[in-house]
Amino acid sequence: MRFAAAFALILALAGPAFAVDPSERLADPALEERARVVSEELRCLVCQNQSIDASDAQLARDLRVLVRERIAAGDSDDEVRDFLVARYGEFVLLKPRAHGVGLMLWVLPPALLLIAGLGLFLAVRRRTAIPAGTRLTAEEEAALKALSQEGDGKPTP
């Protein structure tokens, strides 16, 4: 039973390794490494939560081949990304760029978290602060002391 579970885990983790067909790979190891890095940053438009490097969808395969063709033609990594963004839009990037609408995706969540934290801090601070003029008077303290003596059954000093 444990062997089967371990084997299934190994296959699940090795799944992305089977996505890139050996016929797609470039002969130059340096160019192939660049292609893999770029492919890991691009979203599969069919799967949407996988990179094209990990996806076995036909469109992902076509995009991997396109990335390799562009790199083999001499394009830089940024030029390949720019080409695909121009063709498919910002959605093709797994990590959106920090400009325009993508800037909101990078700035808005931390800003909202800071605002919520500040609001929580102020709410707790306001709740624990004792407003001026709310201290017990001498008569109220004496009455409280008398009540505590009655409740305990023991005199308090």
mmCIF file of N, CA and C in Angstrom, residues 84-133:
data_model
loop_
_atom_site.group_PDB
_atom_site.id
_atom_site.type_symbol
_atom_site.label_atom_id
_atom_site.label_comp_id
_atom_site.label_asym_id
_atom_site.label_seq_id
_atom_site.Cartn_x
_atom_site.Cartn_y
_atom_site.Cartn_z
ATOM 1 N N LEU A 84 4.223 37.401 -27.180
ATOM 2 C CA LEU A 84 3.057 36.626 -26.746
ATOM 3 C C LEU A 84 2.005 37.502 -26.069
ATOM 4 N N VAL A 85 2.435 38.530 -25.336
ATOM 5 C CA VAL A 85 1.482 39.460 -24.723
ATOM 6 C C VAL A 85 0.759 40.241 -25.813
ATOM 7 N N ALA A 86 1.480 40.654 -26.853
ATOM 8 C CA ALA A 86 0.839 41.370 -27.952
ATOM 9 C C ALA A 86 -0.182 40.482 -28.665
ATOM 10 N N ARG A 87 0.095 39.204 -28.708
ATOM 11 C CA ARG A 87 -0.781 38.272 -29.416
ATOM 12 C C ARG A 87 -1.961 37.806 -28.564
ATOM 13 N N TYR A 88 -1.718 37.532 -27.274
ATOM 14 C CA TYR A 88 -2.746 36.927 -26.411
ATOM 15 C C TYR A 88 -3.187 37.820 -25.257
ATOM 16 N N GLY A 89 -2.524 38.932 -25.027
ATOM 17 C CA GLY A 89 -2.875 39.821 -23.923
ATOM 18 C C GLY A 89 -2.095 39.480 -22.659
ATOM 19 N N GLU A 90 -2.237 40.337 -21.639
ATOM 20 C CA GLU A 90 -1.516 40.168 -20.365
ATOM 21 C C GLU A 90 -1.878 38.861 -19.667
ATOM 22 N N PHE A 91 -3.041 38.303 -19.989
ATOM 23 C CA PHE A 91 -3.499 37.087 -19.327
ATOM 24 C C PHE A 91 -2.531 35.921 -19.542
ATOM 25 N N VAL A 92 -1.748 35.966 -20.613
ATOM 26 C CA VAL A 92 -0.832 34.870 -20.904
ATOM 27 C C VAL A 92 0.311 34.795 -19.884
ATOM 28 N N LEU A 93 0.546 35.877 -19.147
ATOM 29 C CA LEU A 93 1.612 35.890 -18.135
ATOM 30 C C LEU A 93 1.080 35.353 -16.819
ATOM 31 N N LEU A 94 1.798 34.405 -16.210
ATOM 32 C CA LEU A 94 1.389 33.896 -14.896
ATOM 33 C C LEU A 94 1.547 34.956 -13.814
ATOM 34 N N LYS A 95 2.576 35.801 -13.935
ATOM 35 C CA LYS A 95 2.766 36.927 -13.018
ATOM 36 C C LYS A 95 2.546 38.206 -13.813
ATOM 37 N N PRO A 96 1.432 38.900 -13.562
ATOM 38 C CA PRO A 96 1.165 40.103 -14.343
ATOM 39 C C PRO A 96 2.230 41.172 -14.117
ATOM 40 N N ARG A 97 2.462 41.956 -15.151
ATOM 41 C CA ARG A 97 3.446 43.036 -15.052
ATOM 42 C C ARG A 97 2.914 44.138 -14.149
ATOM 43 N N ALA A 98 3.815 44.868 -13.533
ATOM 44 C CA ALA A 98 3.434 45.914 -12.574
ATOM 45 C C ALA A 98 3.254 47.260 -13.278
ATOM 46 N N HIS A 99 2.279 47.335 -14.177
ATOM 47 C CA HIS A 99 1.886 48.604 -14.792
ATOM 48 C C HIS A 99 0.432 48.477 -15.233
ATOM 49 N N GLY A 100 -0.262 49.609 -15.307
ATOM 50 C CA GLY A 100 -1.662 49.600 -15.708
ATOM 51 C C GLY A 100 -2.517 48.813 -14.725
ATOM 52 N N VAL A 101 -3.343 47.933 -15.267
ATOM 53 C CA VAL A 101 -4.217 47.108 -14.432
ATOM 54 C C VAL A 101 -3.383 46.132 -13.597
ATOM 55 N N GLY A 102 -2.286 45.657 -14.153
ATOM 56 C CA GLY A 102 -1.412 44.750 -13.402
ATOM 57 C C GLY A 102 -0.845 45.399 -12.155
ATOM 58 N N LEU A 103 -0.650 46.717 -12.204
ATOM 59 C CA LEU A 103 -0.154 47.437 -11.037
ATOM 60 C C LEU A 103 -1.152 47.346 -9.887
ATOM 61 N N MET A 104 -2.443 47.418 -10.223
ATOM 62 C CA MET A 104 -3.468 47.271 -9.174
ATOM 63 C C MET A 104 -3.390 45.896 -8.531
ATOM 64 N N LEU A 105 -3.091 44.870 -9.322
ATOM 65 C CA LEU A 105 -2.991 43.526 -8.771
ATOM 66 C C LEU A 105 -1.822 43.386 -7.805
ATOM 67 N N TRP A 106 -0.782 44.177 -7.999
ATOM 68 C CA TRP A 106 0.375 44.120 -7.122
ATOM 69 C C TRP A 106 0.219 45.036 -5.916
ATOM 70 N N VAL A 107 -0.436 46.182 -6.079
ATOM 71 C CA VAL A 107 -0.502 47.198 -5.023
ATOM 72 C C VAL A 107 -1.742 47.050 -4.149
ATOM 73 N N LEU A 108 -2.880 46.721 -4.742
ATOM 74 C CA LEU A 108 -4.140 46.715 -4.003
ATOM 75 C C LEU A 108 -4.179 45.724 -2.836
ATOM 76 N N PRO A 109 -3.794 44.456 -2.988
ATOM 77 C CA PRO A 109 -3.876 43.543 -1.840
ATOM 78 C C PRO A 109 -3.035 43.977 -0.631
ATOM 79 N N PRO A 110 -1.748 44.368 -0.806
ATOM 80 C CA PRO A 110 -1.014 44.824 0.374
ATOM 81 C C PRO A 110 -1.596 46.107 0.969
ATOM 82 N N ALA A 111 -2.095 47.003 0.110
ATOM 83 C CA ALA A 111 -2.685 48.241 0.618
ATOM 84 C C ALA A 111 -3.933 47.941 1.439
ATOM 85 N N LEU A 112 -4.783 47.060 0.954
ATOM 86 C CA LEU A 112 -5.983 46.684 1.710
ATOM 87 C C LEU A 112 -5.612 46.002 3.026
ATOM 88 N N LEU A 113 -4.581 45.182 2.995
ATOM 89 C CA LEU A 113 -4.131 44.525 4.224
ATOM 90 C C LEU A 113 -3.629 45.545 5.234
ATOM 91 N N LEU A 114 -2.879 46.532 4.787
ATOM 92 C CA LEU A 114 -2.395 47.588 5.689
ATOM 93 C C LEU A 114 -3.555 48.417 6.249
ATOM 94 N N ILE A 115 -4.518 48.752 5.406
ATOM 95 C CA ILE A 115 -5.670 49.529 5.864
ATOM 96 C C ILE A 115 -6.475 48.738 6.889
ATOM 97 N N ALA A 116 -6.693 47.452 6.629
ATOM 98 C CA ALA A 116 -7.433 46.612 7.571
ATOM 99 C C ALA A 116 -6.669 46.481 8.890
ATOM 100 N N GLY A 117 -5.352 46.307 8.815
ATOM 101 C CA GLY A 117 -4.542 46.218 10.035
ATOM 102 C C GLY A 117 -4.582 47.506 10.838
ATOM 103 N N LEU A 118 -4.507 48.638 10.159
ATOM 104 C CA LEU A 118 -4.585 49.924 10.838
ATOM 105 C C LEU A 118 -5.952 50.106 11.490
ATOM 106 N N GLY A 119 -7.009 49.735 10.776
ATOM 107 C CA GLY A 119 -8.359 49.826 11.340
ATOM 108 C C GLY A 119 -8.512 48.945 12.563
ATOM 109 N N LEU A 120 -7.986 47.732 12.508
ATOM 110 C CA LEU A 120 -8.052 46.824 13.657
ATOM 111 C C LEU A 120 -7.258 47.381 14.829
ATOM 112 N N PHE A 121 -6.080 47.913 14.555
ATOM 113 C CA PHE A 121 -5.256 48.500 15.606
ATOM 114 C C PHE A 121 -5.991 49.653 16.287
ATOM 115 N N LEU A 122 -6.577 50.534 15.490
ATOM 116 C CA LEU A 122 -7.295 51.679 16.054
ATOM 117 C C LEU A 122 -8.530 51.237 16.831
ATOM 118 N N ALA A 123 -9.232 50.213 16.358
ATOM 119 C CA ALA A 123 -10.417 49.725 17.060
ATOM 120 C C ALA A 123 -10.038 49.129 18.412
ATOM 121 N N VAL A 124 -8.965 48.346 18.453
ATOM 122 C CA VAL A 124 -8.517 47.746 19.713
ATOM 123 C C VAL A 124 -8.009 48.825 20.654
ATOM 124 N N ARG A 125 -7.296 49.768 20.122
ATOM 125 C CA ARG A 125 -6.760 50.854 20.953
ATOM 126 C C ARG A 125 -7.893 51.695 21.547
ATOM 127 N N ARG A 126 -8.906 51.968 20.745
ATOM 128 C CA ARG A 126 -10.039 52.757 21.214
ATOM 129 C C ARG A 126 -10.833 51.998 22.276
ATOM 130 N N ARG A 127 -10.943 50.689 22.101
ATOM 131 C CA ARG A 127 -11.717 49.878 23.038
ATOM 132 C C ARG A 127 -11.018 49.763 24.395
ATOM 133 N N THR A 128 -9.689 49.669 24.400
ATOM 134 C CA THR A 128 -8.958 49.490 25.655
ATOM 135 C C THR A 128 -8.653 50.798 26.364
ATOM 136 N N ALA A 129 -8.756 51.901 25.679
ATOM 137 C CA ALA A 129 -8.458 53.195 26.306
ATOM 138 C C ALA A 129 -9.590 53.568 27.270
ATOM 139 N N ILE A 130 -9.225 54.056 28.454
ATOM 140 C CA ILE A 130 -10.205 54.498 29.445
ATOM 141 C C ILE A 130 -10.385 55.993 29.268
ATOM 142 N N PRO A 131 -11.594 56.396 28.891
ATOM 143 C CA PRO A 131 -11.814 57.831 28.708
ATOM 144 C C PRO A 131 -11.639 58.582 30.022
ATOM 145 N N ALA A 132 -11.207 59.843 29.917
ATOM 146 C CA ALA A 132 -11.021 60.682 31.105
ATOM 147 C C ALA A 132 -12.371 60.889 31.794
ATOM 148 N N GLY A 133 -12.339 60.923 33.108
ATOM 149 C CA GLY A 133 -13.563 61.160 33.871
ATOM 150 C C GLY A 133 -14.371 59.906 34.133
#
